[in-house]
Tab-separated table of C-alpha atoms in Angstrom:
chain	number	residue	atom	x	y	z
A	1	MET	CA	0.000	0.000	0.000
A	2	SER	CA	1.414	3.399	-0.951
A	3	LEU	CA	1.681	6.055	1.741
A	4	PRO	CA	-0.372	9.265	1.549
A	5	SER	CA	1.440	12.116	-0.162
A	6	HIS	CA	1.724	14.016	3.120
A	7	GLN	CA	3.369	11.123	5.004
A	8	ALA	CA	7.122	11.693	5.419
A	9	THR	CA	9.360	8.626	5.443
A	10	SER	CA	12.824	10.228	5.543
A	11	LEU	CA	14.416	13.077	7.457
A	12	ALA	CA	17.782	14.835	7.378
A	13	LEU	CA	18.963	16.565	10.554
A	14	PHE	CA	21.935	18.957	10.342
A	15	CYS	CA	23.846	19.662	13.560
A	16	LYS	CA	26.812	21.973	14.146
A	17	VAL	CA	28.297	21.398	17.580
A	18	VAL	CA	28.674	24.658	19.499
A	19	ASP	CA	27.977	23.681	23.109
A	20	ASN	CA	30.169	20.544	23.081
A	21	PHE	CA	27.430	18.123	24.137
A	22	GLY	CA	24.133	20.023	24.249
A	23	ASP	CA	23.666	20.409	20.497
A	24	ILE	CA	24.606	16.877	19.541
A	25	GLY	CA	22.839	15.541	22.644
A	26	ILE	CA	19.518	17.000	21.537
A	27	CYS	CA	19.961	15.971	17.922
A	28	TRP	CA	21.012	12.420	18.797
A	29	ARG	CA	18.008	11.917	21.086
A	30	LEU	CA	15.664	13.341	18.459
A	31	ALA	CA	17.181	11.242	15.658
A	32	ARG	CA	16.865	8.011	17.645
A	33	GLN	CA	13.287	8.709	18.668
A	34	LEU	CA	12.204	9.582	15.137
A	35	GLN	CA	13.658	6.313	13.868
A	36	GLN	CA	12.655	4.007	16.717
A	37	GLU	CA	9.175	5.320	17.542
A	38	HIS	CA	8.029	6.707	14.194
A	39	GLY	CA	9.868	4.552	11.653
A	40	ILE	CA	11.485	7.547	9.933
A	41	ALA	CA	14.697	6.946	7.972
A	42	VAL	CA	16.955	9.530	9.630
A	43	THR	CA	20.278	10.874	8.420
A	44	LEU	CA	22.133	12.880	11.048
A	45	TRP	CA	24.768	15.241	9.676
A	46	VAL	CA	27.224	16.336	12.387
A	47	ASP	CA	30.444	18.326	12.142
A	48	ASP	CA	32.130	17.106	15.364
A	49	LEU	CA	32.323	13.350	15.792
A	50	SER	CA	34.688	13.583	18.776
A	51	SER	CA	32.100	15.370	20.917
A	52	PHE	CA	29.464	12.944	19.642
A	53	LYS	CA	31.593	10.006	20.786
A	54	ARG	CA	31.600	11.286	24.390
A	55	ILE	CA	27.848	10.672	24.652
A	56	CYS	CA	27.740	7.705	22.244
A	57	PRO	CA	30.867	5.527	22.609
A	58	GLU	CA	29.958	3.503	19.482
A	59	VAL	CA	30.795	6.468	17.209
A	60	ASP	CA	33.728	5.918	14.846
A	61	ILE	CA	35.339	9.353	14.598
A	62	THR	CA	37.121	8.379	11.360
A	63	ALA	CA	34.004	7.299	9.453
A	64	VAL	CA	32.462	9.508	6.797
A	65	GLU	CA	29.233	7.506	7.098
A	66	GLN	CA	28.095	4.965	9.667
A	67	GLN	CA	24.968	3.313	11.064
A	68	LEU	CA	24.198	3.842	14.749
A	69	ALA	CA	20.991	2.663	16.461
A	70	GLY	CA	19.221	2.593	13.098
A	71	VAL	CA	20.324	6.145	12.232
A	72	THR	CA	22.629	7.009	9.329
A	73	VAL	CA	25.334	9.323	10.652
A	74	ARG	CA	27.215	11.451	8.119
A	75	TYR	CA	30.304	13.495	8.909
A	76	TRP	CA	29.566	17.072	7.903
A	77	SER	CA	32.909	18.440	6.746
A	78	ASN	CA	33.673	21.810	5.193
A	79	GLN	CA	34.064	20.092	1.840
A	80	GLU	CA	31.510	21.252	-0.745
A	81	LEU	CA	29.320	18.266	-1.610
A	82	VAL	CA	27.174	17.719	-4.683
A	83	PHE	CA	23.560	16.643	-4.192
A	84	SER	CA	20.728	15.633	-6.491
A	85	ALA	CA	16.978	15.480	-5.871
A	86	GLY	CA	17.313	11.811	-4.991
A	87	ASP	CA	19.544	12.682	-2.028
A	88	ILE	CA	16.983	14.950	-0.373
A	89	ALA	CA	14.874	13.836	2.581
A	90	ASP	CA	11.134	14.470	2.967
A	91	ILE	CA	11.847	16.631	6.025
A	92	VAL	CA	15.008	18.718	6.372
A	93	ILE	CA	15.905	20.159	9.780
A	94	GLU	CA	18.637	22.650	10.489
A	95	PHE	CA	19.271	22.724	14.214
A	96	PHE	CA	19.579	26.145	15.802
A	97	ALA	CA	19.898	28.051	12.508
A	98	CYS	CA	23.025	26.269	11.301
A	99	ASP	CA	23.696	26.927	7.609
A	100	ILE	CA	23.125	23.688	5.730
A	101	PRO	CA	25.138	23.119	2.521
A	102	GLU	CA	24.184	25.349	-0.390
A	103	GLY	CA	24.259	22.329	-2.683
A	104	TYR	CA	21.685	20.573	-0.509
A	105	ILE	CA	19.406	23.619	-0.568
A	106	ALA	CA	19.714	23.894	-4.359
A	107	ALA	CA	18.764	20.230	-4.718
A	108	MET	CA	15.788	20.756	-2.397
A	109	ALA	CA	14.403	23.286	-4.866
A	110	THR	CA	14.362	20.650	-7.645
A	111	CYS	CA	12.223	18.187	-5.667
A	112	GLU	CA	8.533	17.542	-6.302
A	113	PRO	CA	6.986	17.805	-3.820
A	114	ARG	CA	9.335	20.133	-1.981
A	115	PRO	CA	10.695	18.850	1.340
A	116	VAL	CA	9.425	20.383	4.551
A	117	TRP	CA	12.255	22.637	5.716
A	118	LEU	CA	12.387	23.385	9.439
A	119	ASN	CA	14.675	25.481	11.575
A	120	LEU	CA	14.522	23.748	14.965
A	121	GLU	CA	15.253	26.529	17.426
A	122	GLY	CA	16.657	26.528	20.946
A	123	LEU	CA	14.463	26.072	23.999
A	124	SER	CA	13.193	29.159	25.806
A	125	ALA	CA	10.378	29.969	28.230
A	126	GLU	CA	10.099	33.562	27.003
A	127	ASP	CA	6.636	34.749	25.933
A	128	TRP	CA	7.696	35.743	22.403
A	129	VAL	CA	8.378	32.092	21.483
A	130	GLU	CA	4.673	31.323	21.069
A	131	GLY	CA	4.321	34.087	18.460
A	132	CYS	CA	7.332	32.887	16.456
A	133	HIS	CA	6.537	29.165	16.527
A	134	ARG	CA	5.687	27.942	12.993
A	135	LEU	CA	6.484	31.295	11.352
A	136	THR	CA	7.564	31.117	7.710
A	137	SER	CA	10.680	32.421	5.965
A	138	PRO	CA	10.758	32.238	2.142
A	139	HIS	CA	14.107	31.657	0.476
A	140	PRO	CA	15.276	34.885	-1.223
A	141	ARG	CA	15.974	33.183	-4.577
A	142	LEU	CA	14.580	29.648	-4.662
A	143	PRO	CA	10.983	28.364	-4.476
A	144	LEU	CA	11.448	27.116	-0.925
A	145	MET	CA	9.800	27.946	2.383
A	146	LYS	CA	11.433	27.494	5.776
A	147	TYR	CA	9.388	27.116	8.976
A	148	PHE	CA	10.586	28.001	12.477
A	149	PHE	CA	9.809	25.303	15.015
A	150	PHE	CA	10.303	26.063	18.704
A	151	PRO	CA	10.389	23.601	21.569
A	152	GLY	CA	8.766	25.048	24.635
A	153	PHE	CA	6.704	24.796	27.771
A	154	THR	CA	3.171	25.519	26.511
A	155	ASP	CA	0.692	23.998	24.064
A	156	LYS	CA	1.438	26.866	21.673
A	157	THR	CA	4.976	25.546	21.138
A	158	GLY	CA	6.496	22.257	20.017
A	159	GLY	CA	6.791	20.872	23.550
A	160	LEU	CA	9.784	19.060	25.049
A	161	LEU	CA	11.795	16.136	23.750
A	162	ARG	CA	10.591	12.961	25.494
A	163	GLU	CA	10.572	9.306	24.518
A	164	SER	CA	7.238	7.543	24.979
A	165	SER	CA	8.645	4.989	27.455
A	166	LEU	CA	10.863	7.370	29.440
A	167	GLN	CA	8.742	7.699	32.576
A	168	ASP	CA	8.072	3.959	32.770
A	169	GLN	CA	11.811	3.319	32.493
A	170	ARG	CA	12.500	5.815	35.262
A	171	ARG	CA	9.920	4.339	37.630
A	172	ARG	CA	11.131	0.780	37.079
A	173	PHE	CA	14.713	1.802	37.753
A	174	GLN	CA	13.942	3.863	40.859
A	175	ASP	CA	11.702	1.092	42.254
A	176	ASP	CA	14.581	-1.423	42.035
A	177	PRO	CA	17.138	-0.644	44.806
A	178	GLU	CA	19.447	-3.407	43.598
A	179	ALA	CA	19.540	-1.916	40.106
A	180	VAL	CA	20.298	1.523	41.546
A	181	MET	CA	23.135	0.234	43.723
A	182	ALA	CA	24.561	-1.836	40.866
A	183	PHE	CA	24.547	1.229	38.637
A	184	LEU	CA	26.349	3.345	41.227
A	185	ALA	CA	28.877	0.586	41.907
A	186	GLN	CA	29.576	0.406	38.184
A	187	LEU	CA	30.581	4.084	38.386
A	188	GLY	CA	32.892	3.399	41.352
A	189	VAL	CA	30.561	4.886	43.988
A	190	THR	CA	31.049	3.222	47.386
A	191	ASN	CA	28.204	2.198	49.691
A	192	THR	CA	29.064	5.041	52.078
A	193	GLU	CA	28.978	7.571	49.228
A	194	ALA	CA	25.705	6.120	47.948
A	195	ALA	CA	24.109	6.484	51.395
A	196	ALA	CA	24.870	10.222	51.525
A	197	LEU	CA	22.850	12.973	49.851
A	198	LYS	CA	23.892	12.675	46.203
A	199	VAL	CA	24.365	15.570	43.799
A	200	SER	CA	25.319	15.341	40.123
A	201	LEU	CA	27.348	18.251	38.752
A	202	PHE	CA	27.366	19.278	35.089
A	203	CYS	CA	28.142	22.947	34.470
A	204	TYR	CA	30.129	25.419	32.393
A	205	PRO	CA	33.623	26.487	33.526
A	206	CYS	CA	32.347	29.853	34.797
A	207	ALA	CA	30.152	28.307	37.515
A	208	PRO	CA	31.165	29.206	41.135
A	209	VAL	CA	31.951	25.578	41.941
A	210	SER	CA	34.669	26.245	44.534
A	211	ALA	CA	32.336	28.468	46.574
A	212	LEU	CA	29.628	25.827	46.567
A	213	PHE	CA	32.105	23.082	47.473
A	214	ALA	CA	33.206	25.145	50.474
A	215	ALA	CA	29.610	25.514	51.646
A	216	TRP	CA	28.917	21.819	51.208
A	217	GLN	CA	32.133	20.948	53.030
A	218	ASP	CA	30.998	22.925	56.101
A	219	ASN	CA	27.404	21.710	55.924
A	220	ALA	CA	26.184	19.232	58.551
A	221	THR	CA	24.704	16.874	55.928
A	222	ALA	CA	26.994	14.213	54.438
A	223	MET	CA	27.114	14.744	50.670
A	224	THR	CA	28.512	13.013	47.606
A	225	CYS	CA	29.082	15.109	44.490
A	226	LEU	CA	29.358	13.073	41.297
A	227	VAL	CA	31.014	14.993	38.465
A	228	PRO	CA	31.878	13.701	34.970
A	229	GLU	CA	35.525	13.862	33.983
A	230	GLY	CA	36.380	17.193	32.338
A	231	VAL	CA	33.574	19.171	34.000
A	232	ALA	CA	34.638	22.051	36.295
A	233	ALA	CA	38.118	20.552	36.070
A	234	GLU	CA	39.969	23.406	37.774
A	235	ALA	CA	37.693	23.572	40.822
A	236	VAL	CA	37.465	19.782	41.107
A	237	GLN	CA	41.227	19.398	40.908
A	238	ALA	CA	41.680	22.075	43.573
A	239	PHE	CA	39.340	20.145	45.875
A	240	LEU	CA	40.948	16.777	45.154
A	241	GLY	CA	44.542	17.997	45.259
A	242	VAL	CA	45.351	15.712	42.327
A	243	PRO	CA	44.377	15.657	38.614
A	244	ALA	CA	40.608	15.236	38.198
A	245	GLN	CA	40.644	11.857	36.473
A	246	ALA	CA	37.796	9.351	36.393
A	247	GLY	CA	37.866	7.177	39.494
A	248	THR	CA	39.437	9.839	41.708
A	249	ALA	CA	37.642	10.790	44.930
A	250	ARG	CA	38.352	12.753	48.109
A	251	THR	CA	36.426	13.620	51.246
A	252	ARG	CA	36.781	16.952	53.028
A	253	GLY	CA	34.472	17.727	55.903
A	254	SER	CA	30.939	16.677	54.946
A	255	LEU	CA	31.669	16.568	51.206
A	256	THR	CA	32.972	13.765	49.034
A	257	VAL	CA	33.717	14.614	45.401
A	258	ARG	CA	34.001	11.686	42.999
A	259	VAL	CA	35.013	12.014	39.345
A	260	LEU	CA	33.007	9.766	37.030
A	261	PRO	CA	33.809	8.618	33.517
A	262	PHE	CA	31.796	10.480	30.911
A	263	VAL	CA	28.761	8.261	30.341
A	264	ALA	CA	26.477	7.585	27.390
A	265	GLN	CA	23.057	9.246	27.342
A	266	PRO	CA	21.042	6.321	28.820
A	267	ASP	CA	23.401	6.132	31.795
A	268	TYR	CA	23.293	9.890	32.278
A	269	ASP	CA	19.520	9.580	32.655
A	270	LYS	CA	20.080	6.955	35.341
A	271	LEU	CA	22.510	9.272	37.099
A	272	LEU	CA	19.853	11.998	37.205
A	273	TRP	CA	17.262	9.523	38.472
A	274	THR	CA	19.632	8.354	41.228
A	275	CYS	CA	20.726	11.713	42.632
A	276	ASP	CA	18.813	13.857	45.110
A	277	LEU	CA	19.787	17.091	43.348
A	278	ASN	CA	21.031	17.638	39.812
A	279	LEU	CA	23.104	20.586	38.662
A	280	VAL	CA	22.705	20.640	34.893
A	281	ARG	CA	23.704	22.888	32.027
A	282	GLY	CA	22.663	23.998	28.552
A	283	GLU	CA	19.513	22.506	27.061
A	284	ASP	CA	19.789	18.730	26.789
A	285	SER	CA	20.588	17.896	30.419
A	286	PHE	CA	18.223	20.708	31.491
A	287	VAL	CA	15.272	18.917	29.856
A	288	ARG	CA	16.359	15.503	31.128
A	289	ALA	CA	16.531	16.887	34.668
A	290	GLN	CA	12.896	17.964	34.378
A	291	TRP	CA	11.854	14.460	33.344
A	292	ALA	CA	13.923	13.016	36.222
A	293	GLY	CA	11.472	14.565	38.699
A	294	LYS	CA	14.209	15.662	41.110
A	295	PRO	CA	15.202	19.153	42.279
A	296	PHE	CA	17.695	20.721	39.871
A	297	ILE	CA	19.682	23.903	39.321
A	298	TRP	CA	20.153	25.030	35.713
A	299	HIS	CA	23.439	26.557	34.538
A	300	ILE	CA	22.338	28.305	31.369
A	301	TYR	CA	24.643	28.764	28.368
A	302	PRO	CA	26.307	32.195	28.766
A	303	GLN	CA	25.399	34.813	26.155
A	304	ASP	CA	26.647	38.309	25.367
A	305	GLU	CA	25.145	41.171	27.365
A	306	ASN	CA	23.812	38.608	29.864
A	307	LEU	CA	20.865	37.734	27.639
A	308	HIS	CA	20.896	34.300	29.238
A	309	HIS	CA	19.775	35.868	32.499
A	310	VAL	CA	16.550	36.925	30.775
A	311	LYS	CA	15.959	33.342	29.631
A	312	LEU	CA	16.723	32.029	33.109
A	313	GLY	CA	14.257	34.430	34.705
A	314	ALA	CA	11.556	33.515	32.197
A	315	PHE	CA	11.902	29.834	33.061
A	316	LEU	CA	11.972	30.362	36.814
A	317	ARG	CA	8.763	32.414	36.599
A	318	ARG	CA	7.049	29.656	34.632
A	319	TYR	CA	8.434	26.604	36.450
A	320	SER	CA	5.747	25.411	38.856
A	321	ALA	CA	8.277	23.886	41.280
A	322	SER	CA	10.084	27.199	41.829
A	323	THR	CA	10.565	28.286	45.437
A	324	ASP	CA	12.312	31.343	46.835
A	325	SER	CA	15.323	29.183	47.696
A	326	LEU	CA	15.472	27.585	44.245
A	327	ILE	CA	15.231	30.988	42.578
A	328	ALA	CA	17.914	32.491	44.809
A	329	MET	CA	20.313	29.585	44.287
A	330	SER	CA	19.695	29.569	40.526
A	331	LEU	CA	20.394	33.300	40.232
A	332	CYS	CA	23.596	33.059	42.261
A	333	TRP	CA	24.778	29.972	40.383
A	334	ASN	CA	24.383	31.915	37.122
A	335	GLY	CA	25.850	35.192	38.395
A	336	ALA	CA	22.467	36.891	37.997
A	337	GLN	CA	21.895	38.006	41.603
A	338	ALA	CA	21.648	41.704	42.487
A	339	GLY	CA	24.758	41.583	44.665
A	340	HIS	CA	27.828	39.452	44.047
A	341	ILE	CA	27.857	36.493	46.423
A	342	GLU	CA	31.365	35.661	47.567
A	343	ARG	CA	31.228	34.916	51.271
A	344	GLN	CA	31.160	31.266	52.217
A	345	ALA	CA	28.519	32.006	54.874
A	346	ASP	CA	26.180	33.356	52.183
A	347	TRP	CA	26.524	30.235	50.075
A	348	LEU	CA	25.984	28.057	53.121
A	349	MET	CA	22.793	29.962	53.959
A	350	LEU	CA	21.555	29.607	50.374
A	351	TRP	CA	22.287	25.893	50.411
A	352	GLN	CA	20.623	25.224	53.755
A	353	SER	CA	17.498	27.050	52.593
A	354	LEU	CA	17.363	25.004	49.380
A	355	LEU	CA	18.031	21.766	51.254
A	356	ALA	CA	15.023	22.387	53.506
A	357	ASP	CA	12.806	22.983	50.463
A	358	MET	CA	13.974	20.029	48.371
A	359	PRO	CA	11.219	17.566	49.410
A	360	GLY	CA	8.549	20.096	48.429
A	361	ILE	CA	10.327	20.889	45.161
A	362	ALA	CA	10.422	17.183	44.294
A	363	ARG	CA	6.673	16.872	44.942
A	364	ALA	CA	5.886	19.958	42.864
A	365	SER	CA	7.984	18.646	39.979
A	366	ALA	CA	5.423	15.876	39.437
A	367	ASP	CA	2.786	18.519	38.688
A	368	TRP	CA	5.196	20.177	36.272
A	369	GLN	CA	5.748	16.891	34.466
A	370	ARG	CA	2.010	16.426	34.045
A	371	GLN	CA	1.748	19.908	32.523
A	372	MET	CA	4.585	19.152	30.102
A	373	HIS	CA	3.067	15.783	29.157
A	374	ALA	CA	-0.162	17.539	28.217
A	375	ASN	CA	1.720	19.559	25.580
A	376	GLY	CA	2.766	16.425	23.680
A	377	ASP	CA	6.346	15.507	22.869
A	378	LEU	CA	8.587	17.401	20.479
A	379	SER	CA	9.147	14.670	17.890
A	380	SER	CA	5.442	13.806	17.532
A	381	ASN	CA	4.461	17.473	17.336
A	382	LEU	CA	7.142	18.099	14.743
A	383	LEU	CA	5.947	15.242	12.528
A	384	LYS	CA	2.309	16.335	12.829
A	385	PHE	CA	3.258	19.821	11.712
A	386	ALA	CA	5.341	18.491	8.805
A	387	ALA	CA	2.424	16.314	7.715
A	388	SER	CA	0.080	19.325	7.736
A	389	VAL	CA	2.520	21.307	5.563
A	390	ARG	CA	2.871	18.439	3.105
A	391	SER	CA	-0.891	17.906	3.018
A	392	GLU	CA	-1.541	21.567	2.221
A	393	ALA	CA	1.051	21.457	-0.567
A	394	ALA	CA	-0.370	18.261	-2.102
């Protein structure tokens, strides 16, 4: 049986890695879900295979083309490639306004019907996103139309990236103490470290990690901070007193810092599910922390003129699990507070306030998840929109 003319069967996703792991992390999750849950033949074009390999160890960084989890992965080099109409996918996505090859665009214009061309934008809670979602942008020379598609936190956006089985997987894992302990042991975490309050740390180099470590060290609550190798390396090394290599750990006062190997995406989800608090960064781990249902602090990607502080404020105002302590800690962690926080006593006060609120934040996060579920998931919403565009053009 032939498929309806509006039904897409292939998709090309172009990704330029800017934020080391966030860009490719989002694109890799989206590519896998489109293939595994929707049966779409996906080609992922990526310009940095080394960063990709950190979150997907199966990547061959020397391969021009390879198959991974049912997805065709193509190395996107600076070399000018020649394309024909037969090379063009039904849906073409440029992630975060990356400039896809001119030859690919020219070949798109020769296709009948034309592919659905989407610019998948970055995630923001700002009000203007709803008005820009699905806006059109005609090509200045060719008979092509590009559509802006925004992930987001309301039903007037594309929603958040989420696999259909994610919450069931999380519940099964969290309800199995043996599986949790086996996972932590696999990462080198001792039983004593596992019994303490556990925090995962993933941030940009500018985060005030040393100040927070000092507060945690003087706190009465025993804590274990689990940090992937290469993250906050200077502050972690200063705490450890030795190079911050995977497997290294040291306890000072109430705080133990353990350096973990960089893990693949499925294991990073388990790490978020296991910890009591997650410090996350960028967009990919930020979204996964929301689906983990645990308290989290977001380190947002720094932008010129502190525009990221506007985005942070917009999210904190919308996030239903926000408390005064969560807001205060988030602003200080991102350097967005009214006064510069330097004193260890101030950080300790911030931390103790957040610690007292964490059980309530965790409960409120369940309501937030239900709200986000009601908006649908990003990949399904994207395909529905593409189908409507193709149907109108048929």
